[in-house]
Short mmCIF file of C-alpha atoms in Angstrom, two decimals:
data_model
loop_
_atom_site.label_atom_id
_atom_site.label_comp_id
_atom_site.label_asym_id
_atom_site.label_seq_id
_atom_site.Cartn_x
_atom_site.Cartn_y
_atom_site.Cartn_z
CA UNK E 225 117.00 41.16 80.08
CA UNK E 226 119.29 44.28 78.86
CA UNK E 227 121.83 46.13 80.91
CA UNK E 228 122.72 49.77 79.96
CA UNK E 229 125.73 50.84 81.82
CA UNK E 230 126.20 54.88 81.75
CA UNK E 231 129.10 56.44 79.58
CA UNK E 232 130.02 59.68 79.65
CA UNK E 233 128.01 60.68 76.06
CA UNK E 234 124.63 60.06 78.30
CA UNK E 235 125.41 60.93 81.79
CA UNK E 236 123.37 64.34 82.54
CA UNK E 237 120.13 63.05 81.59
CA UNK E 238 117.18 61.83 83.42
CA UNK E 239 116.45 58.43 83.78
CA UNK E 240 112.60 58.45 81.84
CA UNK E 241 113.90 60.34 79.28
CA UNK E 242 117.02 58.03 78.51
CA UNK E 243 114.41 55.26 78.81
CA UNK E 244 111.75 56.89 76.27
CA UNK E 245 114.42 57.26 73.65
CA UNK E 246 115.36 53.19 74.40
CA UNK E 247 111.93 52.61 74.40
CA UNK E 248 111.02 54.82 71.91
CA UNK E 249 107.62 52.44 70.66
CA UNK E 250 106.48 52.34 74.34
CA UNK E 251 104.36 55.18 75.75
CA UNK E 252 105.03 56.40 78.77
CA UNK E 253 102.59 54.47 80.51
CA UNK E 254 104.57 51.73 80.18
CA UNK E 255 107.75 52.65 81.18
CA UNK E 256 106.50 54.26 84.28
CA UNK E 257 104.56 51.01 85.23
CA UNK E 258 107.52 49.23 84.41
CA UNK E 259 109.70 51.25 87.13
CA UNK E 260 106.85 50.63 90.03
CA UNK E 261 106.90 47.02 89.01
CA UNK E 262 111.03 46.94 89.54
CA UNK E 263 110.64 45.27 86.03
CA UNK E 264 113.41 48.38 85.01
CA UNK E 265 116.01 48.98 87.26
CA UNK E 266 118.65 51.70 88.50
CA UNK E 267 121.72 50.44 89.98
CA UNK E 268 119.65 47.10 91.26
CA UNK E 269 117.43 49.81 92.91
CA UNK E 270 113.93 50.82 92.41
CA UNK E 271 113.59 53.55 90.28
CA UNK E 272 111.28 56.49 90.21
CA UNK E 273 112.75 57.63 86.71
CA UNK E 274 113.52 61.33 88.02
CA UNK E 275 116.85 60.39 88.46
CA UNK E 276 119.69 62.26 87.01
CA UNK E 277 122.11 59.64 85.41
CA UNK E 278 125.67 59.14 85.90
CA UNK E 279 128.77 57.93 84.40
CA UNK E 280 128.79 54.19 85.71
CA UNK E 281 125.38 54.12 86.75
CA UNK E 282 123.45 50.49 85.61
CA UNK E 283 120.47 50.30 84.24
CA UNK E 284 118.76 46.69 83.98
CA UNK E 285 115.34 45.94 81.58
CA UNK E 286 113.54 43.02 83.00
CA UNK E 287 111.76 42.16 79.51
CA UNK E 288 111.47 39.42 77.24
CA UNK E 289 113.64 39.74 74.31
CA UNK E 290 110.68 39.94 71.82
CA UNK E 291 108.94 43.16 73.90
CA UNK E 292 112.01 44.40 73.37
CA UNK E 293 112.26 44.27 69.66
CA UNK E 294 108.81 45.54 69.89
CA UNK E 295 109.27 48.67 72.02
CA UNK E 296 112.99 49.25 70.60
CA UNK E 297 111.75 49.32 66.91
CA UNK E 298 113.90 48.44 63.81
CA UNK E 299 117.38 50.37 63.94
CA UNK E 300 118.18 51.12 60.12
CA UNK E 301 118.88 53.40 57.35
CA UNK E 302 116.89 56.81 57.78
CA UNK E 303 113.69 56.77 55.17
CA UNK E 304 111.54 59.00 54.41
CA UNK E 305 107.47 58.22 53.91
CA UNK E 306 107.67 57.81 50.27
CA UNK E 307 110.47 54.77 51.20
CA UNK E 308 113.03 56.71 49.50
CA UNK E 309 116.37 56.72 51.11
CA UNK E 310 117.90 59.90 52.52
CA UNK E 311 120.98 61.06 51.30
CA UNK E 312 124.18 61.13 53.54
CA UNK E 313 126.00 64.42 53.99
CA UNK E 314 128.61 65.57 51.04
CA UNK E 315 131.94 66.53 52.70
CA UNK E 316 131.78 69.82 51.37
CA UNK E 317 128.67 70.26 53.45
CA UNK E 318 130.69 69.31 56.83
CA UNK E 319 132.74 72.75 57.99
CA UNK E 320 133.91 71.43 61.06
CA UNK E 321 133.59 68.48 63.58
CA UNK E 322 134.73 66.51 66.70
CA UNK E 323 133.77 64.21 68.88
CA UNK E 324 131.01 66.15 69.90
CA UNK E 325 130.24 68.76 67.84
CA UNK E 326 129.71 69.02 64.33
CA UNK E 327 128.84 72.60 62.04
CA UNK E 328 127.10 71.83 58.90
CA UNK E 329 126.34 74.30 55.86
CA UNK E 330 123.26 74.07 54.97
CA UNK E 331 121.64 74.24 51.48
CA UNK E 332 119.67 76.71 50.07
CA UNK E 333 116.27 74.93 49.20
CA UNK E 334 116.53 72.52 52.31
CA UNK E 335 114.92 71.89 55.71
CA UNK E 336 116.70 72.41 58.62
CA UNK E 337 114.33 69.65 60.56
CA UNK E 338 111.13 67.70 58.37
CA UNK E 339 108.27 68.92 59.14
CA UNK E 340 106.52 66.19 57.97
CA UNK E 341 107.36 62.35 57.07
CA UNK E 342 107.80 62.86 53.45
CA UNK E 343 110.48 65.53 53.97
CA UNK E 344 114.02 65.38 53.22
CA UNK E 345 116.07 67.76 55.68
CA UNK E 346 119.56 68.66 56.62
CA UNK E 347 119.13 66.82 59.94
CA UNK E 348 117.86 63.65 58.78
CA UNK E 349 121.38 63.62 56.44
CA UNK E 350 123.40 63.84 59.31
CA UNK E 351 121.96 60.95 60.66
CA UNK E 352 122.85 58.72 57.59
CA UNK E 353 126.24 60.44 57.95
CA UNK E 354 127.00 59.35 61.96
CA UNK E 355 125.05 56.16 60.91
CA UNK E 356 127.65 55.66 58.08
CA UNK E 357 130.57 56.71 60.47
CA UNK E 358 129.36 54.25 63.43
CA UNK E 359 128.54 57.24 65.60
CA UNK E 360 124.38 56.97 65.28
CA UNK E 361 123.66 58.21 68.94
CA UNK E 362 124.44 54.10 70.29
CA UNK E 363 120.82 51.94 70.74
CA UNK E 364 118.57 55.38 69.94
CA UNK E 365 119.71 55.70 73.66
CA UNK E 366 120.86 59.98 72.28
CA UNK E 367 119.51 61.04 68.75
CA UNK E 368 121.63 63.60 67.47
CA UNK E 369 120.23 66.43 66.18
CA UNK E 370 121.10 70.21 64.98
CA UNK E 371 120.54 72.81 67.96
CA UNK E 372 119.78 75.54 65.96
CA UNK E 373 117.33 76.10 62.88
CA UNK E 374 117.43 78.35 59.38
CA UNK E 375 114.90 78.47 57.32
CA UNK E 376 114.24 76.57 53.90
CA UNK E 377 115.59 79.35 51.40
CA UNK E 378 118.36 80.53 54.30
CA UNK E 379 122.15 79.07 53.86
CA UNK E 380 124.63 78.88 55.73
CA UNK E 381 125.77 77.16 58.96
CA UNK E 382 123.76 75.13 61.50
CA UNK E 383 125.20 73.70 64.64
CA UNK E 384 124.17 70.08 65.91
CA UNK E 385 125.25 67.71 68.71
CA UNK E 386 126.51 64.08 68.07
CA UNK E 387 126.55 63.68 71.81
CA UNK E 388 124.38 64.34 74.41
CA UNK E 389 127.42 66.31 76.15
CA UNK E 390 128.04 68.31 72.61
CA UNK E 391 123.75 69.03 72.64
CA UNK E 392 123.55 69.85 75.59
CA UNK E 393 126.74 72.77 75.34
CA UNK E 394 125.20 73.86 72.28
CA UNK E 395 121.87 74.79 73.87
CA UNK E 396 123.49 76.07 76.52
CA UNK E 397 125.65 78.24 74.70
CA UNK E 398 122.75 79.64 72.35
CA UNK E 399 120.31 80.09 75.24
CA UNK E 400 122.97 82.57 77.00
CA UNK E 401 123.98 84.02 73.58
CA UNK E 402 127.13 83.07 73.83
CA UNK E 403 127.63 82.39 70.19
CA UNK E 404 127.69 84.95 68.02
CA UNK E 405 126.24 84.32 64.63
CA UNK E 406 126.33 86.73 61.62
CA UNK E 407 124.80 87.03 58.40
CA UNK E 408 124.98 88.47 55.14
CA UNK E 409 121.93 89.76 53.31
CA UNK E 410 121.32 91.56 49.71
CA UNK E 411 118.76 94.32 50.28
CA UNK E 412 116.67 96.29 47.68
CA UNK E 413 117.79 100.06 47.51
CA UNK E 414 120.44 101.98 48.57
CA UNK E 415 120.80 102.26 52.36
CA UNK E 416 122.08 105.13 53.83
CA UNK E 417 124.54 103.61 56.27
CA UNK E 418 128.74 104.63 55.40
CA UNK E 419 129.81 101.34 56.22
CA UNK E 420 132.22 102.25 58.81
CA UNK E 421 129.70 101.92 62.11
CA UNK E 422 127.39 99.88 63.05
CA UNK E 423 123.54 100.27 64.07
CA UNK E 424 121.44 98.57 65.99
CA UNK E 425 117.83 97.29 65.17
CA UNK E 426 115.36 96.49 67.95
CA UNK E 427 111.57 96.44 67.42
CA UNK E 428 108.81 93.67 68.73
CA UNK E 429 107.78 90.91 66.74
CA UNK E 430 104.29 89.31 66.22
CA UNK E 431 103.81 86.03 63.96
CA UNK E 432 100.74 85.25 61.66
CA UNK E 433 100.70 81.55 62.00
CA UNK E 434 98.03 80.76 59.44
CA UNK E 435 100.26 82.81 57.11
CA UNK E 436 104.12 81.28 58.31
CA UNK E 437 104.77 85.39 58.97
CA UNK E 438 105.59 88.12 60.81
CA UNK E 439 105.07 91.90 61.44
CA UNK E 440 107.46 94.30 63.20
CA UNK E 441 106.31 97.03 65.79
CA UNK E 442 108.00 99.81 67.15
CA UNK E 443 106.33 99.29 70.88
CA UNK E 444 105.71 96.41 72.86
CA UNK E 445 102.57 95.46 73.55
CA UNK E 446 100.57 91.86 74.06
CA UNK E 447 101.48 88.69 72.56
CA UNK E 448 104.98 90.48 70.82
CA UNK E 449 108.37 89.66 71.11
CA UNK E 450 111.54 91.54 71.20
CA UNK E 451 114.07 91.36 68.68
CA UNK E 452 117.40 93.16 68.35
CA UNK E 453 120.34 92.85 65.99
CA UNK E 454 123.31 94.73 64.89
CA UNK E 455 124.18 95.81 61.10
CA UNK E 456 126.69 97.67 58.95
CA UNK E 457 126.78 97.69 55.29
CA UNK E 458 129.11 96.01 53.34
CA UNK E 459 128.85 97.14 49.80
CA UNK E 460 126.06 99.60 48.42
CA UNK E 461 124.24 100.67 45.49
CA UNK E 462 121.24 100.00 44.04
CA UNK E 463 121.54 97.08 46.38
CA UNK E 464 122.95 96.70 49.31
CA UNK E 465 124.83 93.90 50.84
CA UNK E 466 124.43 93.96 54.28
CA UNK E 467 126.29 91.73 57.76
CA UNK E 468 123.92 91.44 60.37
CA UNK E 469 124.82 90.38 64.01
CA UNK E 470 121.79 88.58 65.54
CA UNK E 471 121.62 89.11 69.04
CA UNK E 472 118.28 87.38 69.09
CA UNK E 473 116.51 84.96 66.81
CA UNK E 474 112.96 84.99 66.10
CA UNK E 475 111.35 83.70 63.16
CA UNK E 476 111.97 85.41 59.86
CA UNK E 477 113.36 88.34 61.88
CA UNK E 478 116.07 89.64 59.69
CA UNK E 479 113.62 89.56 56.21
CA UNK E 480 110.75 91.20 57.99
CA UNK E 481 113.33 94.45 60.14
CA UNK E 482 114.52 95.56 56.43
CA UNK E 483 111.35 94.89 54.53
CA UNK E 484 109.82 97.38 57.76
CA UNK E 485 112.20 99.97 56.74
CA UNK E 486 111.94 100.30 53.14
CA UNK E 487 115.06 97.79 52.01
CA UNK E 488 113.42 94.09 51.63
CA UNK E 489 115.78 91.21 50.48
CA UNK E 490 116.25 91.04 47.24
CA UNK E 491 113.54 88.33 45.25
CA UNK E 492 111.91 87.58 49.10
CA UNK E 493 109.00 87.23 47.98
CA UNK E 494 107.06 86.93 51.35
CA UNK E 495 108.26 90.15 52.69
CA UNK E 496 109.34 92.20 49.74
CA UNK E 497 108.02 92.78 45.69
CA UNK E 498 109.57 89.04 44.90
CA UNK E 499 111.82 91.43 42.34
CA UNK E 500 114.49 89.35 39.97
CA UNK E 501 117.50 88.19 42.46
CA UNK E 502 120.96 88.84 40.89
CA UNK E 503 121.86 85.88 43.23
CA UNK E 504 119.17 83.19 42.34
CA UNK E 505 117.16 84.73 39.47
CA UNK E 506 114.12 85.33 41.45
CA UNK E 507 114.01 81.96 42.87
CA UNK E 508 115.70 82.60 46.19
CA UNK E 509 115.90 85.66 48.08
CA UNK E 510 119.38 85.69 49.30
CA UNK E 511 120.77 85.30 52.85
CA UNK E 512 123.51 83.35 54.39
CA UNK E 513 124.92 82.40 57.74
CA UNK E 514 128.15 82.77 57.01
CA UNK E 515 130.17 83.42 60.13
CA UNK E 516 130.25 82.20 63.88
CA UNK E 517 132.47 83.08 66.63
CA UNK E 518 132.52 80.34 69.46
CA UNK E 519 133.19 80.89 72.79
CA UNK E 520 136.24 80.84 74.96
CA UNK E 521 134.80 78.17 77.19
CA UNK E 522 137.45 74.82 78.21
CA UNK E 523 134.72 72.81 77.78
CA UNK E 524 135.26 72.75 73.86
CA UNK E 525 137.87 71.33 71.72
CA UNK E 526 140.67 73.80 71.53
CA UNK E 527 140.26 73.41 67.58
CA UNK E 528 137.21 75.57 67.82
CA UNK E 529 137.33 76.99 71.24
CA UNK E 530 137.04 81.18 70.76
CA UNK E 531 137.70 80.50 67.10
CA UNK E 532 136.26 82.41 64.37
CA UNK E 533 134.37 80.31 61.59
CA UNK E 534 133.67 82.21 58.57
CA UNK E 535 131.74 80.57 55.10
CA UNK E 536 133.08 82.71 51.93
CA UNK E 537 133.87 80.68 48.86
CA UNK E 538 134.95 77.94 50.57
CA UNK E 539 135.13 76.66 53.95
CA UNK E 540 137.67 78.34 56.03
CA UNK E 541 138.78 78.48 60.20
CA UNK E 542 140.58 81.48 61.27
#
């Protein structure tokens, strides 16, 4: 038999889905039957596992210690397919963390999440990291994970949840926009844009999926998304470096708005002539999420809480 008794880091959360992560080599089948046979359950209760957990609720898991090990699954060092072990994170990577949340900057090159077995990503790091630090997520019962995405050739800084209470803000918070996230980007061409105001870029969005890209529209129309942004420049010439203020986030938004109006980034070669980049010698186009301003909500540490996080040569809070 195993008893789980409810902390705060995994109140909030249904019961079946605390008990598929536990569970995580058991299908759902199982677990359901399981509940109906009283074999798990909820505060000596039967269980329908709808139930929204609390702090101090008990679960108990009527099963032999073997079907346990079997449906639990070997807790260990994160590997990839190939067997090779994943890195942990450098501290230079780690721009802020507490309890609950930590900010990461992310790699040029790297995954935000693997998209397949073999992959190495930013995400799986952190879990070697928390692993390392004792703060893996507790019995698979929460995986941490990074709430927000950037893609392979995009740096810059990714949020993620160690907690389920620090996940679940996160989401929250990006869902109502309430964290603003900003960019810089080196265009081809000179834009035409004093530097002093800013504009704002709106257009619909439609993704190729057999290609992994997108095409901007000026209408709507069916099967497009909306997409909007703000942008000044920063320094110009015969390229421009550009901060962009996403107000929302669609795939490969910001590379395919300026590639739409005549100022692609610089060595992108998806969207743009793939032309020499001054940053990465034609290897990476270059764009970096390099600031974030966090909300003034009291649910966050007051280390970060309406603070202003900006990447430039190092890593620095103001």
């Amino acid at each position: 038999m195993k008893r789980i008794t409810i902390d705060e880091s995994l109140s909030g959360q249904r019961l079946d889905k605390l008990l598929r992560k536990y569970l995580s080599e058991a299908g759902s089948g199982f677990i359901y039957k399981m509940l109906r046979k009283k074999n798990i359950k909820l505060n000596n209760s039967k269980a329908k596992g709808n139930e929204i957990l609390s702090e101090g609720d008990i679960i108990d898991i009527y099963l032999a210690d073997d079907t346990l090990a079997k449906f639990t699954g070997a807790k260990g060092s994160e590997k990839n397919r190939t067997g090779k072990p994943v890195p942990s994170l450098n501290p230079e990577e780690i721009v802020y963390e507490d309890a609950d949340i930590i900010i990461l900057d992310k790699p040029v090159g790297e995954l935000s999440q693997k998209a397949d077995n073999t992959d190495i990503s930013i995400n799986e790091r952190l879990l070697v990291y928390l692993e390392e630090k004792g703060e893996s997520g507790g019995e698979k019962l929460f995986t941490p994970g990074v709430a927000n995405r950037l893609d392979r050739n995009t740096s810059g800084m990714i949020l993620a949840g160690k907690t389920l209470r620090g996940a679940q803000l996160l989401s929250e918070f990006i869902r109502e926009r309430k964290i603003k996230k900003y960019y810089l980007a080196l265009v081809d061409g000179e834009m035409k844009n004093n530097g002093e105001t800013w504009e704002t870029a709106e257009g619909y969005i439609k993704k190729d999926k057999e290609k992994n890209q997108v095409k901007i529209y000026d209408s709507p129309g069916e099967g497009l998304e909306k997409i909007a942004m703000n942008y000044q420049v920063m320094e110009n010439g015969e390229k421009t470096l550009v901060e962009v203020e996403l107000i929302t986030g669609k795939t490969h938004q910001i590379r395919a708005y300026f590639s739409s109006i005549g100022h692609p980034l610089t060595g992108d070669a998806k969207y743009g002539s793939g032309s020499v980049s001054d940053y990465e010698k034609g290897k990476y186009y270059y764009l970096r999420a390099y600031k974030l301003v966090m909300p003034e909500d009291e649910r966050l540490s007051e280390r970060i809480r309406g603070k202003t996080i900006i990447l430039t040569t190092g890593r620095d809070t103001k």
